[in-house]
Coordinates of C-alpha atoms and ligand atoms in Angstrom, one line a residue:
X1 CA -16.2 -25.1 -4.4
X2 CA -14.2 -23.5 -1.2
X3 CA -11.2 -21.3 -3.0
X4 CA -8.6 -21.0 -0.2
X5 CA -6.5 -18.4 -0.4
X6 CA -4.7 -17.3 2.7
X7 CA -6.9 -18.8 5.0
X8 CA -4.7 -22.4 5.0
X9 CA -6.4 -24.5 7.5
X10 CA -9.4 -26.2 8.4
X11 CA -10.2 -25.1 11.5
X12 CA -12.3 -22.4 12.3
X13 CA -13.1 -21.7 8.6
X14 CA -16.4 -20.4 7.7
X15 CA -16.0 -20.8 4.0
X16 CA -15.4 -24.4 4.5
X17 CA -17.7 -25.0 6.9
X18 CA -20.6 -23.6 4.8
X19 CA -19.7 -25.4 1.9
X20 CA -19.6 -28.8 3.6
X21 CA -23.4 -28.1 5.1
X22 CA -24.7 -27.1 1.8
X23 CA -23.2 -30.4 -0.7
X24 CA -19.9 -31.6 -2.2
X25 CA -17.0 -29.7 -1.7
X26 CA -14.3 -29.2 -4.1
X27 CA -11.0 -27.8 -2.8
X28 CA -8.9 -25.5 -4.6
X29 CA -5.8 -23.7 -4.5
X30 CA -4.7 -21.2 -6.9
X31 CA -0.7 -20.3 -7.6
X32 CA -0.8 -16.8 -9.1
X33 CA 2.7 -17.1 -11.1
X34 CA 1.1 -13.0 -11.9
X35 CA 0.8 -12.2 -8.6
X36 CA 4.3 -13.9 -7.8
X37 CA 6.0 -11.5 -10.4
X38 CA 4.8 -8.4 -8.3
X39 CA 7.7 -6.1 -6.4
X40 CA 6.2 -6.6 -3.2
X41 CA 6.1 -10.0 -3.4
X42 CA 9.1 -12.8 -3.0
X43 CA 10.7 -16.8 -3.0
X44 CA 10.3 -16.5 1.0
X45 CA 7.1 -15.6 1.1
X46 CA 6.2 -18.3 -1.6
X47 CA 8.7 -21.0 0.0
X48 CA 6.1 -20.0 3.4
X49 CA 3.0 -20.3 2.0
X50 CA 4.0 -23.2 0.0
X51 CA 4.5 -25.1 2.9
X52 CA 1.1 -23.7 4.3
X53 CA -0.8 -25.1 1.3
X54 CA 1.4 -28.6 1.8
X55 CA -0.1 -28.6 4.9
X56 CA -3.2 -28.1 4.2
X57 CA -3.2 -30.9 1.5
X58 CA -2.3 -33.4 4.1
X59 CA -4.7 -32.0 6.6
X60 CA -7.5 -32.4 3.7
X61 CA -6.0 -36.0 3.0
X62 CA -6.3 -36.8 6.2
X63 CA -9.8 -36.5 6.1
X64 CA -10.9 -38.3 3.0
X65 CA -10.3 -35.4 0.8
X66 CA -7.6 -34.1 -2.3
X67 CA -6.9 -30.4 -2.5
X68 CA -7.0 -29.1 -6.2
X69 CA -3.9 -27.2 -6.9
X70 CA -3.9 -25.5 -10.0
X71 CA -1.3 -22.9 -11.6
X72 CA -2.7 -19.9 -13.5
X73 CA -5.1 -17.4 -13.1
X74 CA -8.4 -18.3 -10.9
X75 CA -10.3 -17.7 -13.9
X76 CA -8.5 -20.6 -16.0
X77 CA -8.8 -22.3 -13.0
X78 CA -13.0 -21.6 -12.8
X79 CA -13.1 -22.1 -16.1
X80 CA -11.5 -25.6 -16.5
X81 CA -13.8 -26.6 -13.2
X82 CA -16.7 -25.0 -14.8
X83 CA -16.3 -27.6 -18.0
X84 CA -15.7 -30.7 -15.9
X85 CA -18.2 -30.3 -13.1
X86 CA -20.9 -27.9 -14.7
X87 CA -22.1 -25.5 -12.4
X88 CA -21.3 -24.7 -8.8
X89 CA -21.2 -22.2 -6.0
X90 CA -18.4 -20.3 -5.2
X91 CA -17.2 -19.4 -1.6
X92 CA -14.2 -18.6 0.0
X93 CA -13.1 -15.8 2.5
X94 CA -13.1 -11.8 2.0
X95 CA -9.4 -10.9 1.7
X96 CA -7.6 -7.7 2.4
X97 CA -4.3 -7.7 -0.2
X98 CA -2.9 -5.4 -2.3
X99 CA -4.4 -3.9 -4.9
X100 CA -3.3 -6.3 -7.3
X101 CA -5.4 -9.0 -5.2
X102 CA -8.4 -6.3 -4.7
X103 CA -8.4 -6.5 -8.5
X104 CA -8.3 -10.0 -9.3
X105 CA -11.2 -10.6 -6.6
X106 CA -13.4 -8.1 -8.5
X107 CA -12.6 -9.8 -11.8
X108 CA -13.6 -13.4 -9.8
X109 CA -16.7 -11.4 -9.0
X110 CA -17.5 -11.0 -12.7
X111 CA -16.6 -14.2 -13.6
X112 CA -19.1 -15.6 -11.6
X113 CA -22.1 -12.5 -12.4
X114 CA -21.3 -13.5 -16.1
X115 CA -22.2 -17.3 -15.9
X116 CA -24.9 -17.2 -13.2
X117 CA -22.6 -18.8 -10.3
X118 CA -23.1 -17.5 -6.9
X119 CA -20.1 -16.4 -4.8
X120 CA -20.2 -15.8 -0.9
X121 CA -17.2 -14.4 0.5
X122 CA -17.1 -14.8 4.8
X123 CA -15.0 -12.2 6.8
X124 CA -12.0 -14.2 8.5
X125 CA -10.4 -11.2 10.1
X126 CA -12.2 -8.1 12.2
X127 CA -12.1 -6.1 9.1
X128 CA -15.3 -5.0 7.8
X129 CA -15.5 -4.3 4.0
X130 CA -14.8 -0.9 2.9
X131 CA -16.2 1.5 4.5
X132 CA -19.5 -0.7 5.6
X133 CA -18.2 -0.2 9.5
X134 CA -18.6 3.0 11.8
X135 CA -15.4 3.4 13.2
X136 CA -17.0 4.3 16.4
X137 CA -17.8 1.0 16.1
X138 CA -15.0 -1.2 15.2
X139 CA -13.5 -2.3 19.1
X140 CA -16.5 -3.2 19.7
X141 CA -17.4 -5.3 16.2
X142 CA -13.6 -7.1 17.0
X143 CA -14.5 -8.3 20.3
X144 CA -17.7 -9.5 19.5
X145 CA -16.7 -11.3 16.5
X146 CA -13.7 -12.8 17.9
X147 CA -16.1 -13.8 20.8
X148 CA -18.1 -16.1 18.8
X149 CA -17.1 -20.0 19.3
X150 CA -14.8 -21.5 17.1
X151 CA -15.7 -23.5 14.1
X152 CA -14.7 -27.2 14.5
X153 CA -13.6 -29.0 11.3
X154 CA -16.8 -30.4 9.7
X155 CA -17.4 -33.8 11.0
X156 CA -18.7 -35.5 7.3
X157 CA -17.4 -33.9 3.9
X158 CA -18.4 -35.4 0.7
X159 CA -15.5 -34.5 -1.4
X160 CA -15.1 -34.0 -5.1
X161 CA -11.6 -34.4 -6.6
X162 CA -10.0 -32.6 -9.6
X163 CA -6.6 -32.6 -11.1
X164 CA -3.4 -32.8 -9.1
X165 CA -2.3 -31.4 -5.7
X166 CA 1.1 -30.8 -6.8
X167 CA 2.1 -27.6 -5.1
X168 CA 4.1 -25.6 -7.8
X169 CA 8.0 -25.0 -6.8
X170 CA 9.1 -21.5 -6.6
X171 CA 11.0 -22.5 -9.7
X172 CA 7.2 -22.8 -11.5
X173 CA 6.5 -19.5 -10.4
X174 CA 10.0 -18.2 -12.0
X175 CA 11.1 -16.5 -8.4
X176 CA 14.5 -16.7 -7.7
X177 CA 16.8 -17.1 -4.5
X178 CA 16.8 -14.3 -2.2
X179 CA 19.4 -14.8 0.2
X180 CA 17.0 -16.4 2.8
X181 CA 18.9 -18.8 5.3
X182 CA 16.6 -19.5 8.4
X183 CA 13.0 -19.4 7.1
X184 CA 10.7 -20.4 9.7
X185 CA 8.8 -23.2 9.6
X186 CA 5.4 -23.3 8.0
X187 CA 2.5 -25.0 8.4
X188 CA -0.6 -25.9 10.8
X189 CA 1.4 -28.1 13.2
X190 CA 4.4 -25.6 13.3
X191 CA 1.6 -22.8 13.9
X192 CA 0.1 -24.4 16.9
X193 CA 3.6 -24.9 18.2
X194 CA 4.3 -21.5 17.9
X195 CA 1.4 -20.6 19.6
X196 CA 1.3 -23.0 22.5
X197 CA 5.5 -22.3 23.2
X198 CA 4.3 -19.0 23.2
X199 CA 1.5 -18.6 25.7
X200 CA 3.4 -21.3 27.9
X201 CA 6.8 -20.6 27.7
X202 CA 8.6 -17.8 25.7
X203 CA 5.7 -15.5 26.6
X204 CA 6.6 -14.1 29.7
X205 CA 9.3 -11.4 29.2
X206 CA 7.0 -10.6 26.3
X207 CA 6.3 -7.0 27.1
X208 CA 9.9 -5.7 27.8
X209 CA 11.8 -8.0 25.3
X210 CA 10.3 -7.5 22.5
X211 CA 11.7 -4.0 21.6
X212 CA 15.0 -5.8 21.3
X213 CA 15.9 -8.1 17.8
X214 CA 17.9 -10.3 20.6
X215 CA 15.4 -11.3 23.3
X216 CA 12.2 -10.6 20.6
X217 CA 13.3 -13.4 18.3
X218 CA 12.2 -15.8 21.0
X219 CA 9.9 -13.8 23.5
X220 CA 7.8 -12.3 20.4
X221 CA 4.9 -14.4 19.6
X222 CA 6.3 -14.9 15.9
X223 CA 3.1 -15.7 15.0
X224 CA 2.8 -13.3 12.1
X225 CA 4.1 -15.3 8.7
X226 CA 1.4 -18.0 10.2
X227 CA -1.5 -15.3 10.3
X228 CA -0.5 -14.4 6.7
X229 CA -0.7 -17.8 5.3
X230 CA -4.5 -18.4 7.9
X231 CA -2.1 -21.5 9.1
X232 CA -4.4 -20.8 12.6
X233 CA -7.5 -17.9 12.8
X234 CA -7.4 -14.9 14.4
X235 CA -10.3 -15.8 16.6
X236 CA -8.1 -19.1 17.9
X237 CA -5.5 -17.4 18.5
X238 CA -7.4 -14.7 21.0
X239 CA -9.5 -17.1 22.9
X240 CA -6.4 -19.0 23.4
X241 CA -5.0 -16.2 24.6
X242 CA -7.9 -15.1 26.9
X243 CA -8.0 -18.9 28.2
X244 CA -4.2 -18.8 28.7
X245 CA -4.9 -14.8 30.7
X246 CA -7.9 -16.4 32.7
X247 CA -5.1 -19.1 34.3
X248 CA -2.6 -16.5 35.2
X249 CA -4.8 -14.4 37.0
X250 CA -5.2 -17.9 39.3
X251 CA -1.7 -18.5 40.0
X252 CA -0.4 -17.6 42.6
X253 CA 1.2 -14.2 43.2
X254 CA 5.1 -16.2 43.4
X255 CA 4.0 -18.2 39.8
X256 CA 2.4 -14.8 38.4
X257 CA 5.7 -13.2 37.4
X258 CA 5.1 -11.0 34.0
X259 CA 2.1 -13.8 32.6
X260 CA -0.9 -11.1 33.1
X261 CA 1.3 -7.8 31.5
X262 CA 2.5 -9.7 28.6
X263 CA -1.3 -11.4 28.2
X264 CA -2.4 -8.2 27.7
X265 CA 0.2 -6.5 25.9
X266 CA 0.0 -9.1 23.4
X267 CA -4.0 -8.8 23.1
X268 CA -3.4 -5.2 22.0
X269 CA -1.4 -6.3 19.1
X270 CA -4.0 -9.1 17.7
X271 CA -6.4 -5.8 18.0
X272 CA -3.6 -3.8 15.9
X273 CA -3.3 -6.6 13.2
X274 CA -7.1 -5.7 12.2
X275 CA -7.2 -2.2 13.4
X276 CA -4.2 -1.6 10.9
X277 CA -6.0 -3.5 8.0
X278 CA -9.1 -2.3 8.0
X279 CA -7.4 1.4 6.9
X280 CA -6.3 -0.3 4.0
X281 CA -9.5 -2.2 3.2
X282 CA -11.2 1.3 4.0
X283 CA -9.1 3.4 1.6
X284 CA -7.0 0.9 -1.0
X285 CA -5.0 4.0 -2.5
X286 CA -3.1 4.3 0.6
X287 CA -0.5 1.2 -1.0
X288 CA 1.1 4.6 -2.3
X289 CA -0.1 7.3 -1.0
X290 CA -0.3 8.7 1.8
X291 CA -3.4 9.0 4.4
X292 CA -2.8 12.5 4.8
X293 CA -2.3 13.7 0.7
X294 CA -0.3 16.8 1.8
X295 CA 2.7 15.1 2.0
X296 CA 2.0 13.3 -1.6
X297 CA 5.8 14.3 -3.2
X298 CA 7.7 15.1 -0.2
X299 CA 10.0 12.9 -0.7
X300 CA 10.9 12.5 -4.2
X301 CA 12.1 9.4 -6.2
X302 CA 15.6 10.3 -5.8
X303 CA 17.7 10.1 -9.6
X304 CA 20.1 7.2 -8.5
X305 CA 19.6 4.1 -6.0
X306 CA 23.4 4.9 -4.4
X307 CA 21.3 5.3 -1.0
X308 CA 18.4 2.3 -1.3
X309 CA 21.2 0.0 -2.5
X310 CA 22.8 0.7 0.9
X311 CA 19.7 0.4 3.0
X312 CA 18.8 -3.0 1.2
X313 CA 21.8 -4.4 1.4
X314 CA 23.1 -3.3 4.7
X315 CA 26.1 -1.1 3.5
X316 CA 24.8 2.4 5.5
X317 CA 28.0 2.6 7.5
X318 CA 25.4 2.3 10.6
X319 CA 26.2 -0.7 11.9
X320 CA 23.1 -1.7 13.9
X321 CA 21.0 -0.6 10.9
X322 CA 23.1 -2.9 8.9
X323 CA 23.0 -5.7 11.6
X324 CA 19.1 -5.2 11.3
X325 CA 18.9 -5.1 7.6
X326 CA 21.6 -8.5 7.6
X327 CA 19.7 -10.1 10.0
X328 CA 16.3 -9.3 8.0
X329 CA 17.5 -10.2 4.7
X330 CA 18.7 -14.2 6.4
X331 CA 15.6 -14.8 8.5
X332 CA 12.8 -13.1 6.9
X333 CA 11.7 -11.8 10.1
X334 CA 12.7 -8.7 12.8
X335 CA 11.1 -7.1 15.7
X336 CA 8.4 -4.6 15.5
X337 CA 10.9 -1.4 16.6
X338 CA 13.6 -2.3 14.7
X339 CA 11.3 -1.9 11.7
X340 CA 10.3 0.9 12.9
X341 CA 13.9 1.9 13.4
X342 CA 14.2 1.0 9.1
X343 CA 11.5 2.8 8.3
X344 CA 12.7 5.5 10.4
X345 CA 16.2 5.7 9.1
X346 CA 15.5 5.3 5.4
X347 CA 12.4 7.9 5.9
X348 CA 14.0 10.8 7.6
X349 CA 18.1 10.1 7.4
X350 CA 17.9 9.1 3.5
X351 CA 14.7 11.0 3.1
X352 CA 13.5 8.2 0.6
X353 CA 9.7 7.7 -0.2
X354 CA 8.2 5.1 1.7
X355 CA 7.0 3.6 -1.2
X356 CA 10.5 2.9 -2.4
X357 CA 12.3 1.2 1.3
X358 CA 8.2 0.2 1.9
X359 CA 8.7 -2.4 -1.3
X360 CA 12.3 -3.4 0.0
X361 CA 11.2 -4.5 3.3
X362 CA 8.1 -5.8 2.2
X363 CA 9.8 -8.5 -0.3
X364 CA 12.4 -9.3 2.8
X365 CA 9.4 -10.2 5.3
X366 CA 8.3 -13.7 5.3
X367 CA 5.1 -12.1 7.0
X368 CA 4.0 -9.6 4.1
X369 CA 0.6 -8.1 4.9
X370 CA -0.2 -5.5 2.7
X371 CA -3.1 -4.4 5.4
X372 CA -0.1 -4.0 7.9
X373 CA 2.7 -2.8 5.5
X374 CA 1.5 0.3 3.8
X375 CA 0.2 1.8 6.9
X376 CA 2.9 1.4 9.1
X377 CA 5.3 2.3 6.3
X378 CA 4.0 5.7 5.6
X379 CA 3.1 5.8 9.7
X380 CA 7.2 5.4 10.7
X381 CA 7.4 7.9 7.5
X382 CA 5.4 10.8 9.6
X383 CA 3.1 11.2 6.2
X384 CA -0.2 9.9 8.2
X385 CA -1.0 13.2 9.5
X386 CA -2.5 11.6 12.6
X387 CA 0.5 10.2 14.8
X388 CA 3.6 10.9 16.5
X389 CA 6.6 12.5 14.2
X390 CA 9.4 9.6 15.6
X391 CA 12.6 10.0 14.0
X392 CA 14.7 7.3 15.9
X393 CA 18.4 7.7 16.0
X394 CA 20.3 4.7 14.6
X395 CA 23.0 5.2 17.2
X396 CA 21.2 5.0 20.4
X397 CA 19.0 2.1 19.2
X398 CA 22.8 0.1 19.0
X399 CA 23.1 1.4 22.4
X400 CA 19.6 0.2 23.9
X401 CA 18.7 -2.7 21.9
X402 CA 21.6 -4.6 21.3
X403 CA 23.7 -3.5 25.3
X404 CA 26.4 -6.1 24.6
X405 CA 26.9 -5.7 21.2
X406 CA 27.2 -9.1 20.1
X407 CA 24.1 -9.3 17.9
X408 CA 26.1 -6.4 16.0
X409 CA 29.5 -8.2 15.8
X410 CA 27.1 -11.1 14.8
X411 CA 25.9 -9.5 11.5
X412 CA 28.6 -7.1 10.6
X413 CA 31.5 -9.2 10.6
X414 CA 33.6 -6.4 9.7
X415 CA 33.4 -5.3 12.7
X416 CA 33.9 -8.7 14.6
X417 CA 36.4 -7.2 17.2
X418 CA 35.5 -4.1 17.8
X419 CA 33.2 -3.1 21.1
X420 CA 31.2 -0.5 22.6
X421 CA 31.2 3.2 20.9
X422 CA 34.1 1.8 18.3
X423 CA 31.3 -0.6 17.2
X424 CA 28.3 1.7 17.3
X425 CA 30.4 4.6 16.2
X426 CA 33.1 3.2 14.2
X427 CA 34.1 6.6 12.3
X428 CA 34.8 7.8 15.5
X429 CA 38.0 5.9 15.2
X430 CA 41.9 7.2 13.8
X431 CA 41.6 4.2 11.8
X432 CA 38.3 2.9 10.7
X433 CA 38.0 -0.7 9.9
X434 CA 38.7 -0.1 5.9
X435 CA 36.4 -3.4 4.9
X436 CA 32.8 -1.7 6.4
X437 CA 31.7 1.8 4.7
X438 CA 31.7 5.4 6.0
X439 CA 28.1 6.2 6.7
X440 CA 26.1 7.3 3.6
X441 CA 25.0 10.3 5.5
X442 CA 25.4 12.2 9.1
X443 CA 22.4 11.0 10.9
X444 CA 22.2 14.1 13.1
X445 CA 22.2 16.3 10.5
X446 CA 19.8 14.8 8.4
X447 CA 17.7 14.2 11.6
X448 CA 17.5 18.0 12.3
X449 CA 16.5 18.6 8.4
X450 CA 14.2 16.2 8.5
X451 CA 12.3 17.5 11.3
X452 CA 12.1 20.7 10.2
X453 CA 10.6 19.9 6.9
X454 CA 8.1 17.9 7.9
X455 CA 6.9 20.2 11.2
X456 CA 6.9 22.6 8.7
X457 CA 4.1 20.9 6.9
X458 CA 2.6 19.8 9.8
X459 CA 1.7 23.0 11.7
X460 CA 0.0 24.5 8.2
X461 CA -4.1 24.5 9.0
X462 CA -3.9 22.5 5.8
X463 CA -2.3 20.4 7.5
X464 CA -4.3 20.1 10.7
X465 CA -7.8 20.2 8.9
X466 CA -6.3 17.2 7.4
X467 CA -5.6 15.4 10.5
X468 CA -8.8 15.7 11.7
X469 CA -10.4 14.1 8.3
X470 CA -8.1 11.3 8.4
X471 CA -8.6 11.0 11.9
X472 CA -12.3 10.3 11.1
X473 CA -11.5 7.8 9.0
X474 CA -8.9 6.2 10.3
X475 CA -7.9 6.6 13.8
X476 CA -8.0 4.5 16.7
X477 CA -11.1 4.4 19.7
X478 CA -9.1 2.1 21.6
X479 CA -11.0 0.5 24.5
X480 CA -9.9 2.3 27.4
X481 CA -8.1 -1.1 29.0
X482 CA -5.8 -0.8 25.6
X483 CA -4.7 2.9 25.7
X484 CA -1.2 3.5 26.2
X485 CA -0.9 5.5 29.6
X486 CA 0.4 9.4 28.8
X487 CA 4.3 8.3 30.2
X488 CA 4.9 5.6 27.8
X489 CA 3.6 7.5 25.2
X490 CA 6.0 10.4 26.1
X491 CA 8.8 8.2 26.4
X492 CA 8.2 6.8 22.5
X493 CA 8.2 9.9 21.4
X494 CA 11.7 10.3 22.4
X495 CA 13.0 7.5 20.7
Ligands
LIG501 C1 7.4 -0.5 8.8 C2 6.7 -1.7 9.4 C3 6.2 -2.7 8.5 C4 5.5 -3.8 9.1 N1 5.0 -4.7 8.2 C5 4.4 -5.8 8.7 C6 3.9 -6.8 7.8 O1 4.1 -6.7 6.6 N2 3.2 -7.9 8.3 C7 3.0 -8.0 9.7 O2 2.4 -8.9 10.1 N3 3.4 -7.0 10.5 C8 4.1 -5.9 10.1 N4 4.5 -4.9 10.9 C9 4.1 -5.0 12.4 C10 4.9 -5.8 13.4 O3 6.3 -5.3 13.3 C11 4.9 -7.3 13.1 O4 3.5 -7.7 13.1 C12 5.6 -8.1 14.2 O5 6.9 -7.7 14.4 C13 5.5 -9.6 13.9 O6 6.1 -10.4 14.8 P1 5.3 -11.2 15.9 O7 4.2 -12.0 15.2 O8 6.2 -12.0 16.7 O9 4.6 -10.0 16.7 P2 3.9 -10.0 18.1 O10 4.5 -8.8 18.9 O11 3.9 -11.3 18.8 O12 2.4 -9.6 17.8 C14 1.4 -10.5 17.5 C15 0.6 -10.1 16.3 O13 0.0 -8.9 16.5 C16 0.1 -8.1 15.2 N5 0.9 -6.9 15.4 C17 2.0 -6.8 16.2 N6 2.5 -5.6 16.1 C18 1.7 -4.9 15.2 C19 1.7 -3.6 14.7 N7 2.6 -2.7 15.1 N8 0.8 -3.3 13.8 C20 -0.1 -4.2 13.4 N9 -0.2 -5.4 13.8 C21 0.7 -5.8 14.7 C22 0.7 -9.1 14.2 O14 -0.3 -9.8 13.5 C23 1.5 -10.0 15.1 O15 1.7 -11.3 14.5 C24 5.2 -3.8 10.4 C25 5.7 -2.9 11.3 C26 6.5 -1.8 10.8 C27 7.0 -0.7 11.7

């Protein structure tokens, strides 16, 4: 029996493709209404996935077979296959969730040690389990896993059917409407789309547009919500891209334009993706606390939600922060800085635990991956121990990222006619527009507090024997073709 899980596709999938050599495969899919009533998790992210697993079903139809979709918990689901079909083997890919998942994959585990069923899990991701891994090792372990050919969809399956492929509505999982108006679209085809437009055509400007929300929604790969849901493999998706930096090399110098910088940019990040799970996978407890466990407390669960009510629902009185947060909330996606820039703002300007805004944004991203979440959460938060203290100033990001001002006026109405400082600054006004808040806090000041509280902690030797342990276990040996050069790092420190 292949249990997919996020891994929705047939290509390149080792669980599948060992099944098939070894007998009948049975297909299943699982929908966890427990795992769908967690805080972290949402209807977008469901309404995304669902469409994944349609996807899949048709894919799986279209070659003879009829994905089992069942609703429950996995063991129901073992169970009720156990008493139809007897005994089988179990396999399906290693998965780096949450902890809730983490749990409910040890519990599978003694499901099957109890009755005697064998389950092989295959790694899908460069993310080695635990702590099995030197990290001295790990850029190397990526590129030579992501090296290794691609799987092709088994040529013969002999199926097995069971039960119905009814995917279950978000309505069956009791999750409600949350405000989502462009979700984008799911599945295998859309995936490959995504990709191809990408490495073809929106790619280009890749490297310098993506800091912005406007130009990133179309130059960024957006290929994040599909590695979530395994719509296409990691390992596709960087050959693809190695094939796609071999031909640009060849053009000539006219046809070059920004092909081989964004190529390689964009390499980095599919290194990130695993480089950022695998601290999760190696240390689970960092889903809430920190990497460095000096800063466990600093910011304390504040008594009232006055200021996370603001941040989630775009009421700050900031207006690019609210533009953000608007724009978040209808599309399910935004750009990698302007997270940042979130994190950043509810972090250091509200001083609210990561934790707290961390669960926010997590439900409002369509492309939810725990391995990526709680890192970078507590990362933008300074409470790593290991990287750059960035507090970015909500005011000046208005400035750079959004020049004209229109994605602003887009998503704070309220301040439709309004330009320049008036709309990045509005209290600078005699008369403020009365329909959009004062801002919840001064963003200088609190910057400046900020700061000082947390280089306080920071120059302690506590705090530096620290750093180096988490370092250990955690930091990046980046090739040296992926380090950032000194000047650029500089400059992102000043953001
Ligand atoms: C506070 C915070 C929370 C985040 N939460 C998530 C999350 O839940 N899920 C998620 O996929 N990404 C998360 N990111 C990382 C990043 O913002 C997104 O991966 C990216 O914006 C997705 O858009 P894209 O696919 O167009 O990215 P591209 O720029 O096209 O990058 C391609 C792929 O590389 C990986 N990647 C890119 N940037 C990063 C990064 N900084 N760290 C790790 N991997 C990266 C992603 O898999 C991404 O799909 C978070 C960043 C921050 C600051």
């Amino acid at each position: 029996m292949v249990w997919f899980k996020r891994d929705l596709r047939m290509n390149d999938h080792a669980a599948l493709a060992n099944a098939a050599q070894n007998g009948c495969v049975l297909p299943l899919y699982v929908a966890e209404p427990n795992y769908w009533a967690l805080p972290d998790t949402s209807y977008r992210q469901w309404k995304f996935l669902r469409g994944a697993v349609q996807s899949l079903r048709k894919d799986i139809a279209d070659h003879g077979g009829r994905l089992c979709v069942m609703l429950g918990s996995v063991q129901e689901a073992l169970d009720s296959i156990l008493a139809t079909h007897g005994k089988f083997r179990l396999v399906a890919h290693m998965e780096t969730g949450n902890a809730w998942t983490c749990e409910r994959d040890k519990a599978v585990r003694g499901w099957c040690l109890d009755r005697g069923i064998v389950f092989d899990e295959f790694q899908q991701y460069g993310v080695w389990r635990g702590q099995s891994l030197d990290r001295n090792k790990w850029a190397k372990s990526w590129d030579k896993m992501m090296s290794e050919p691609l799987l092709p969809v088994p040529s013969q399956i002999s199926w097995v059917a069971q039960g119905s492929d009814q995917v279950p509505t978000a309505a069956d999982l009791g999750l409600d409407r949350d405000g989502i108006v462009d979700l984008q679209a799911p599945g295998r085809p859309a995936a490959l789309q995504t990709l191809y437009s990408f490495l073809n055509d929106r790619g280009e400007p890749y490297q310098k547009a993506m800091s912005s929300p406007v130009t990133g929604e179309t130059a960024c790969s957006r290929l994040s919500a599909h590695f979530v849901a395994g719509s296409l493999s990691m390992r596709e998706v960087y050959q693809a891209t190695l094939a796609r930096q071999e031909e640009v090399a060849h053009l000539p110098k006219s046809e070059r334009g920004t092909w081989p910088s964004a190529m390689k940019s964009f390499i980095g990040r599919l290194h990130w993706h695993c480089h950022f799970m695998q601290k999760l996978e190696a240390e689970p407890e960092i889903e809430w606390l920190p990497m460095a466990r000096l800063y466990e407390g600093l910011r304390p669960i504040p008594n009232d939600d006055a200021l996370l009510n603001a941040f989630a629902t775009g009421q700050t009185g900031y207006p690019f922060v609210d533009a953000c947060m608007r724009y978040l909330k209808a599309t399910g996606w935004i750009n990698f800085r302007m997270r940042a820039m979130l994190m950043s703002f509810a972090s250091y300007n509200l001083w609210l635990p990561w934790q707290q805004s961390g669960e926010v944004l997590a439900r409002l991203f369509t492309d939810y991956e725990p391995g990526i979440h709680w890192p970078q959460s507590q990362m933008q938060a300074g409470e790593t121990g290991i990287n750059a203290v960035r507090v970015y100033s909500p005011v000046k990001q208005g400035y750079d990222q959004d020049p004209t001002g229109d994605f602003t006026r887009h998503w704070v109405p309220e301040l439709a006619s309004l330009e320049g400082k008036a709309l990045q600054e509005p209290w600078t006004l005699d008369q403020p527009p009365a329909a959009y808040p004062k801002p919840i806090v001064d963003h200088q000041e609190t910057a400046r507090e900020a700061k000082k509280r947390i280089y306080a902690l920071r120059r302690t030797d506590e705090a530096r024997q620290e750093s180096e342990a988490v370092f250990k276990k955690h930091g990046s040996r980046k090739p040296r073709e992926l380090r950032q050069p000194r000047k650029k790092a500089k400059a992102a420190r000043n953001a």
